[in-house]
Amino acid sequence: MFLASILMASAVAAAGAEVPPGTPIVLIRVVRIDIFDLSDPETSAWPYRWANALHVLTQERFIRSLLLFREGDKFDPARVAESERILRDTGFLSPVTITSLPCEGGAEVVVETHDQWTLEVGVSFGMFGKRKHYGASVADDNFLGWGKTVDVGYDSDTERTSWTFRYKDPLLLGSRWALELEHRSASDGKTNAFQLEYPFYSLVTPRAGGIEWRKESLTDYLYSDNRKVVSGSVDRHHFLVWGGIRLPSNALYTNRLILGVFSDVARFADWRWVDGGAYPTPEGREMRGFQVGWDHQVDRWSVVRGFRSWQRQEDVPRGPNWGAFAGFSLPTFGADRTRIPLSGYFSIGSLDGSQYSWLNASATGRLEQGGMANSIAHLDVGTAHTGSAGWRARVAVDFGHNLDGDKQLTLGADTGLRGWDPDTFDGTSRALANVEWRHQLTGEVLHLGIIGVAIFADAGTTWNPRVGPSTEGWRGDAGVSVLIESTRAALLRIVRIEAAWPDHGKGPLILISSQSLF
């Protein structure tokens, strides 16, 4: 007992000692923990044993492949922190902790990961008032423990029914190349997509590049009062070859220069009102040319719990991060006329104690024929108290200008105005405000999930409608939610079951969704 106490005290002292940057890494130890700890009497019963037996534990080689350091490298706290983020970003490893301790000849680094359930065999259901979604699928986001996604699914919603096959390999043949394939056969057309890229997988990645191809043919719709009021066929073809380099930077920020050549073609036909009347067919586009972009990333992140979910670790950026991109579509390259597609983004966040606040802004559009076309400027500002209980609020605005004929910015339950059916209010610009108070009611129930409640209020407006009435001022609603966090499965984060009463006195509108509102 005395010897054991001495050894334990020595281990604690070693674990508490700091490893100076630059210390050689002599050993990397990966500790993989399954979904349930069978040594714990509370999770040793047969349902938990069966779940572990059916689940394939993430392969150690896959985990090591995502790390930004190897044995023999110099210890770098920034690379350790980014490696944690990369592992959590898989979606099926949480929590993740990487610790270091001095050892003979240098440092030992311990990587501890906790697996989440990823195999989905079953049916899905979602409801936003009158609009419902059904589906069935066999999918796994960590196929055989190698981090690959295999997904075969059936979906049925108000627009179409479809069968989809999707495959994604983030480490193709053990390399940093990533492959993604998709085929979708729908009641109104089909989609095929291919992507092969060597991404900027880290802030210090010196170069990246890839190729993208996508072709889709389908029927598109414009909505008013939750109904399809205009429909028409659309064919879209997209092709992009790009490459980028990391420019001279420092340990805090990264600048990247990105160049590419692209082709974007959209053709429209037979657009009509649902009553059969002719509707102006949107103008087709043939854009071909080259593009240039600049991306600026700052290595400021915080790890929080209780932001979107209560138990999971979440990485929130503090930035500021920004990017600007311009394309040059010219007749010389086969374009129908000169167009300059533009896009950009800016984001910044702050964590003051347990209060996380953010500002996200983006803009897209095309400069053509002396003016801007299809331009949308987006602004999202919010704040949330992280933890088991607290207030959160956000304001989101989309300013549209000279939108293409197939575009609209509607408002309803699917976009955050929860007292109205999806696509109730038409517009080419919109604004939305949400405020919510959440409270965690339970701990982990049966080691499967956490239950909480929320009360909320929403207000929104649209203007410059295209095919139906706008909100004609501000509309509001208020409601209550039951929130269920799935703590052991990567398939779902938060299930929201909500009832919202609109300001016109009717209701409530019932919503069931697995998507976080903000």
PDB file of C-alpha atoms in Angstrom, residues 293-474:
ATOM      1  CA  GLY A 293      -9.313  34.386 -53.230  1.00  0.00           C
ATOM      2  CA  TRP A 294      -7.672  35.389 -49.971  1.00  0.00           C
ATOM      3  CA  ASP A 295      -8.399  33.634 -46.677  1.00  0.00           C
ATOM      4  CA  HIS A 296      -7.317  34.909 -43.242  1.00  0.00           C
ATOM      5  CA  GLN A 297      -7.585  32.638 -40.181  1.00  0.00           C
ATOM      6  CA  VAL A 298      -6.658  33.452 -36.582  1.00  0.00           C
ATOM      7  CA  ASP A 299      -5.808  30.664 -34.144  1.00  0.00           C
ATOM      8  CA  ARG A 300      -8.134  31.788 -31.358  1.00  0.00           C
ATOM      9  CA  TRP A 301     -10.591  29.124 -30.178  1.00  0.00           C
ATOM     10  CA  SER A 302     -12.370  28.188 -26.981  1.00  0.00           C
ATOM     11  CA  VAL A 303     -13.744  24.827 -25.877  1.00  0.00           C
ATOM     12  CA  VAL A 304     -17.160  25.106 -24.203  1.00  0.00           C
ATOM     13  CA  ARG A 305     -20.001  22.931 -23.008  1.00  0.00           C
ATOM     14  CA  GLY A 306     -23.619  23.992 -22.876  1.00  0.00           C
ATOM     15  CA  PHE A 307     -23.696  26.053 -26.080  1.00  0.00           C
ATOM     16  CA  ARG A 308     -25.789  23.988 -28.502  1.00  0.00           C
ATOM     17  CA  SER A 309     -25.738  20.884 -26.311  1.00  0.00           C
ATOM     18  CA  TRP A 310     -25.035  20.435 -22.621  1.00  0.00           C
ATOM     19  CA  GLN A 311     -22.518  17.610 -22.382  1.00  0.00           C
ATOM     20  CA  ARG A 312     -20.602  17.648 -25.652  1.00  0.00           C
ATOM     21  CA  GLN A 313     -17.421  19.606 -26.116  1.00  0.00           C
ATOM     22  CA  GLU A 314     -17.849  22.336 -28.717  1.00  0.00           C
ATOM     23  CA  ASP A 315     -15.097  24.390 -30.339  1.00  0.00           C
ATOM     24  CA  VAL A 316     -16.155  27.997 -30.870  1.00  0.00           C
ATOM     25  CA  PRO A 317     -14.011  30.382 -32.957  1.00  0.00           C
ATOM     26  CA  ARG A 318     -13.023  33.806 -31.673  1.00  0.00           C
ATOM     27  CA  GLY A 319     -11.163  35.039 -34.755  1.00  0.00           C
ATOM     28  CA  PRO A 320     -11.419  37.468 -36.353  1.00  0.00           C
ATOM     29  CA  ASN A 321     -11.506  35.383 -39.534  1.00  0.00           C
ATOM     30  CA  TRP A 322     -12.285  36.706 -42.994  1.00  0.00           C
ATOM     31  CA  GLY A 323     -12.042  35.900 -46.668  1.00  0.00           C
ATOM     32  CA  ALA A 324     -12.668  37.559 -50.026  1.00  0.00           C
ATOM     33  CA  PHE A 325     -13.087  35.840 -53.392  1.00  0.00           C
ATOM     34  CA  ALA A 326     -13.643  37.056 -56.951  1.00  0.00           C
ATOM     35  CA  GLY A 327     -14.226  35.206 -60.199  1.00  0.00           C
ATOM     36  CA  PHE A 328     -13.801  36.484 -63.729  1.00  0.00           C
ATOM     37  CA  SER A 329     -16.220  34.871 -66.185  1.00  0.00           C
ATOM     38  CA  LEU A 330     -15.286  36.010 -69.683  1.00  0.00           C
ATOM     39  CA  PRO A 331     -16.448  35.181 -73.228  1.00  0.00           C
ATOM     40  CA  THR A 332     -12.812  34.319 -73.988  1.00  0.00           C
ATOM     41  CA  PHE A 333     -13.269  31.226 -71.797  1.00  0.00           C
ATOM     42  CA  GLY A 334     -16.673  30.319 -73.274  1.00  0.00           C
ATOM     43  CA  ALA A 335     -18.934  32.377 -70.991  1.00  0.00           C
ATOM     44  CA  ASP A 336     -22.140  33.893 -72.341  1.00  0.00           C
ATOM     45  CA  ARG A 337     -21.027  37.376 -71.234  1.00  0.00           C
ATOM     46  CA  THR A 338     -18.699  39.093 -68.805  1.00  0.00           C
ATOM     47  CA  ARG A 339     -19.672  38.498 -65.176  1.00  0.00           C
ATOM     48  CA  ILE A 340     -17.678  38.876 -61.963  1.00  0.00           C
ATOM     49  CA  PRO A 341     -18.997  36.637 -59.160  1.00  0.00           C
ATOM     50  CA  LEU A 342     -18.014  38.002 -55.744  1.00  0.00           C
ATOM     51  CA  SER A 343     -18.183  36.561 -52.241  1.00  0.00           C
ATOM     52  CA  GLY A 344     -16.740  37.243 -48.832  1.00  0.00           C
ATOM     53  CA  TYR A 345     -17.182  36.567 -45.138  1.00  0.00           C
ATOM     54  CA  PHE A 346     -16.181  37.926 -41.741  1.00  0.00           C
ATOM     55  CA  SER A 347     -16.605  36.301 -38.326  1.00  0.00           C
ATOM     56  CA  ILE A 348     -15.557  37.172 -34.805  1.00  0.00           C
ATOM     57  CA  GLY A 349     -16.466  35.795 -31.391  1.00  0.00           C
ATOM     58  CA  SER A 350     -15.705  36.384 -27.740  1.00  0.00           C
ATOM     59  CA  LEU A 351     -15.990  34.326 -24.571  1.00  0.00           C
ATOM     60  CA  ASP A 352     -16.426  36.359 -21.393  1.00  0.00           C
ATOM     61  CA  GLY A 353     -16.632  33.861 -18.566  1.00  0.00           C
ATOM     62  CA  SER A 354     -19.508  31.625 -19.626  1.00  0.00           C
ATOM     63  CA  GLN A 355     -21.032  34.118 -22.102  1.00  0.00           C
ATOM     64  CA  TYR A 356     -20.216  33.455 -25.755  1.00  0.00           C
ATOM     65  CA  SER A 357     -21.044  36.156 -28.305  1.00  0.00           C
ATOM     66  CA  TRP A 358     -20.561  36.178 -32.049  1.00  0.00           C
ATOM     67  CA  LEU A 359     -20.898  38.197 -35.227  1.00  0.00           C
ATOM     68  CA  ASN A 360     -20.988  36.487 -38.621  1.00  0.00           C
ATOM     69  CA  ALA A 361     -21.312  38.386 -41.879  1.00  0.00           C
ATOM     70  CA  SER A 362     -21.186  37.237 -45.488  1.00  0.00           C
ATOM     71  CA  ALA A 363     -22.010  38.541 -48.941  1.00  0.00           C
ATOM     72  CA  THR A 364     -22.430  36.985 -52.379  1.00  0.00           C
ATOM     73  CA  GLY A 365     -23.406  38.358 -55.760  1.00  0.00           C
ATOM     74  CA  ARG A 366     -22.386  39.022 -59.357  1.00  0.00           C
ATOM     75  CA  LEU A 367     -21.191  42.200 -60.981  1.00  0.00           C
ATOM     76  CA  GLU A 368     -22.603  42.277 -64.513  1.00  0.00           C
ATOM     77  CA  GLN A 369     -23.905  44.810 -67.014  1.00  0.00           C
ATOM     78  CA  GLY A 370     -22.870  47.706 -64.812  1.00  0.00           C
ATOM     79  CA  GLY A 371     -24.652  46.595 -61.630  1.00  0.00           C
ATOM     80  CA  MET A 372     -24.983  43.924 -58.961  1.00  0.00           C
ATOM     81  CA  ALA A 373     -27.151  40.861 -59.563  1.00  0.00           C
ATOM     82  CA  ASN A 374     -28.353  38.135 -57.203  1.00  0.00           C
ATOM     83  CA  SER A 375     -26.584  39.792 -54.279  1.00  0.00           C
ATOM     84  CA  ILE A 376     -27.351  38.718 -50.706  1.00  0.00           C
ATOM     85  CA  ALA A 377     -25.724  40.295 -47.656  1.00  0.00           C
ATOM     86  CA  HIS A 378     -26.135  38.270 -44.463  1.00  0.00           C
ATOM     87  CA  LEU A 379     -25.559  39.391 -40.867  1.00  0.00           C
ATOM     88  CA  ASP A 380     -25.949  37.207 -37.763  1.00  0.00           C
ATOM     89  CA  VAL A 381     -25.258  38.643 -34.296  1.00  0.00           C
ATOM     90  CA  GLY A 382     -25.923  36.704 -31.118  1.00  0.00           C
ATOM     91  CA  THR A 383     -25.003  35.862 -27.554  1.00  0.00           C
ATOM     92  CA  ALA A 384     -25.545  32.746 -25.446  1.00  0.00           C
ATOM     93  CA  HIS A 385     -24.887  31.774 -21.858  1.00  0.00           C
ATOM     94  CA  THR A 386     -23.041  28.462 -21.936  1.00  0.00           C
ATOM     95  CA  GLY A 387     -23.803  26.022 -19.173  1.00  0.00           C
ATOM     96  CA  SER A 388     -26.822  24.240 -17.755  1.00  0.00           C
ATOM     97  CA  ALA A 389     -29.175  27.244 -17.830  1.00  0.00           C
ATOM     98  CA  GLY A 390     -29.299  30.737 -19.263  1.00  0.00           C
ATOM     99  CA  TRP A 391     -30.544  33.194 -21.845  1.00  0.00           C
ATOM    100  CA  ARG A 392     -29.542  33.330 -25.492  1.00  0.00           C
ATOM    101  CA  ALA A 393     -30.536  35.682 -28.288  1.00  0.00           C
ATOM    102  CA  ARG A 394     -29.662  36.448 -31.872  1.00  0.00           C
ATOM    103  CA  VAL A 395     -30.605  38.770 -34.733  1.00  0.00           C
ATOM    104  CA  ALA A 396     -30.216  37.641 -38.353  1.00  0.00           C
ATOM    105  CA  VAL A 397     -30.749  39.794 -41.441  1.00  0.00           C
ATOM    106  CA  ASP A 398     -30.584  38.914 -45.154  1.00  0.00           C
ATOM    107  CA  PHE A 399     -30.574  41.834 -47.598  1.00  0.00           C
ATOM    108  CA  GLY A 400     -31.354  40.709 -51.137  1.00  0.00           C
ATOM    109  CA  HIS A 401     -30.859  42.823 -54.250  1.00  0.00           C
ATOM    110  CA  ASN A 402     -31.873  42.004 -57.820  1.00  0.00           C
ATOM    111  CA  LEU A 403     -32.253  38.299 -57.052  1.00  0.00           C
ATOM    112  CA  ASP A 404     -32.350  35.729 -59.833  1.00  0.00           C
ATOM    113  CA  GLY A 405     -35.827  34.587 -60.816  1.00  0.00           C
ATOM    114  CA  ASP A 406     -35.457  31.246 -59.023  1.00  0.00           C
ATOM    115  CA  LYS A 407     -34.507  32.819 -55.667  1.00  0.00           C
ATOM    116  CA  GLN A 408     -36.601  34.051 -52.752  1.00  0.00           C
ATOM    117  CA  LEU A 409     -35.984  34.644 -49.036  1.00  0.00           C
ATOM    118  CA  THR A 410     -39.003  33.286 -47.191  1.00  0.00           C
ATOM    119  CA  LEU A 411     -39.810  33.227 -43.498  1.00  0.00           C
ATOM    120  CA  GLY A 412     -41.441  30.528 -41.394  1.00  0.00           C
ATOM    121  CA  ALA A 413     -40.755  27.764 -38.912  1.00  0.00           C
ATOM    122  CA  ASP A 414     -37.829  26.323 -40.877  1.00  0.00           C
ATOM    123  CA  THR A 415     -35.975  29.653 -40.771  1.00  0.00           C
ATOM    124  CA  GLY A 416     -36.737  30.562 -37.145  1.00  0.00           C
ATOM    125  CA  LEU A 417     -40.211  32.139 -37.057  1.00  0.00           C
ATOM    126  CA  ARG A 418     -41.601  29.115 -35.270  1.00  0.00           C
ATOM    127  CA  GLY A 419     -45.260  30.144 -35.046  1.00  0.00           C
ATOM    128  CA  TRP A 420     -45.850  29.842 -38.803  1.00  0.00           C
ATOM    129  CA  ASP A 421     -45.515  27.010 -41.287  1.00  0.00           C
ATOM    130  CA  PRO A 422     -42.351  26.993 -43.427  1.00  0.00           C
ATOM    131  CA  ASP A 423     -42.312  29.429 -46.362  1.00  0.00           C
ATOM    132  CA  THR A 424     -45.397  31.280 -45.118  1.00  0.00           C
ATOM    133  CA  PHE A 425     -44.123  34.780 -45.893  1.00  0.00           C
ATOM    134  CA  ASP A 426     -42.520  35.665 -49.212  1.00  0.00           C
ATOM    135  CA  GLY A 427     -39.750  38.197 -49.690  1.00  0.00           C
ATOM    136  CA  THR A 428     -36.430  39.021 -51.264  1.00  0.00           C
ATOM    137  CA  SER A 429     -35.095  40.341 -47.934  1.00  0.00           C
ATOM    138  CA  ARG A 430     -35.831  39.346 -44.345  1.00  0.00           C
ATOM    139  CA  ALA A 431     -34.951  39.992 -40.715  1.00  0.00           C
ATOM    140  CA  LEU A 432     -35.394  37.722 -37.711  1.00  0.00           C
ATOM    141  CA  ALA A 433     -34.890  38.008 -33.948  1.00  0.00           C
ATOM    142  CA  ASN A 434     -34.949  35.097 -31.482  1.00  0.00           C
ATOM    143  CA  VAL A 435     -34.669  35.051 -27.706  1.00  0.00           C
ATOM    144  CA  GLU A 436     -34.665  31.868 -25.644  1.00  0.00           C
ATOM    145  CA  TRP A 437     -34.134  30.707 -22.082  1.00  0.00           C
ATOM    146  CA  ARG A 438     -32.927  27.115 -21.675  1.00  0.00           C
ATOM    147  CA  HIS A 439     -32.644  24.978 -18.580  1.00  0.00           C
ATOM    148  CA  GLN A 440     -31.186  21.502 -18.173  1.00  0.00           C
ATOM    149  CA  LEU A 441     -33.598  19.377 -16.125  1.00  0.00           C
ATOM    150  CA  THR A 442     -31.760  16.086 -15.732  1.00  0.00           C
ATOM    151  CA  GLY A 443     -28.386  14.491 -15.717  1.00  0.00           C
ATOM    152  CA  GLU A 444     -27.675  11.721 -18.191  1.00  0.00           C
ATOM    153  CA  VAL A 445     -30.829   9.573 -18.207  1.00  0.00           C
ATOM    154  CA  LEU A 446     -29.977   5.864 -18.586  1.00  0.00           C
ATOM    155  CA  HIS A 447     -26.587   7.053 -19.862  1.00  0.00           C
ATOM    156  CA  LEU A 448     -28.258   7.906 -23.173  1.00  0.00           C
ATOM    157  CA  GLY A 449     -29.467  11.487 -23.067  1.00  0.00           C
ATOM    158  CA  ILE A 450     -30.140  14.706 -21.191  1.00  0.00           C
ATOM    159  CA  ILE A 451     -33.551  16.380 -21.012  1.00  0.00           C
ATOM    160  CA  GLY A 452     -34.129  20.112 -20.803  1.00  0.00           C
ATOM    161  CA  VAL A 453     -36.774  22.744 -21.457  1.00  0.00           C
ATOM    162  CA  ALA A 454     -36.864  26.172 -23.050  1.00  0.00           C
ATOM    163  CA  ILE A 455     -39.186  29.112 -23.452  1.00  0.00           C
ATOM    164  CA  PHE A 456     -38.760  31.332 -26.491  1.00  0.00           C
ATOM    165  CA  ALA A 457     -40.062  34.240 -28.517  1.00  0.00           C
ATOM    166  CA  ASP A 458     -39.457  35.076 -32.182  1.00  0.00           C
ATOM    167  CA  ALA A 459     -40.112  38.114 -34.353  1.00  0.00           C
ATOM    168  CA  GLY A 460     -39.538  38.496 -38.071  1.00  0.00           C
ATOM    169  CA  THR A 461     -40.295  40.507 -41.164  1.00  0.00           C
ATOM    170  CA  THR A 462     -39.880  40.183 -44.935  1.00  0.00           C
ATOM    171  CA  TRP A 463     -40.105  42.797 -47.650  1.00  0.00           C
ATOM    172  CA  ASN A 464     -40.158  43.138 -51.447  1.00  0.00           C
ATOM    173  CA  PRO A 465     -42.140  39.908 -52.035  1.00  0.00           C
ATOM    174  CA  ARG A 466     -41.953  38.074 -55.335  1.00  0.00           C
ATOM    175  CA  VAL A 467     -44.868  35.607 -55.609  1.00  0.00           C
ATOM    176  CA  GLY A 468     -46.936  36.067 -52.448  1.00  0.00           C
ATOM    177  CA  PRO A 469     -47.602  38.324 -49.461  1.00  0.00           C
ATOM    178  CA  SER A 470     -44.828  39.481 -47.157  1.00  0.00           C
ATOM    179  CA  THR A 471     -45.243  39.789 -43.391  1.00  0.00           C
ATOM    180  CA  GLU A 472     -46.539  43.363 -43.937  1.00  0.00           C
ATOM    181  CA  GLY A 473     -44.700  44.499 -40.844  1.00  0.00           C
ATOM    182  CA  TRP A 474     -43.315  42.477 -37.971  1.00  0.00           C
TER     183      TRP A 474
END
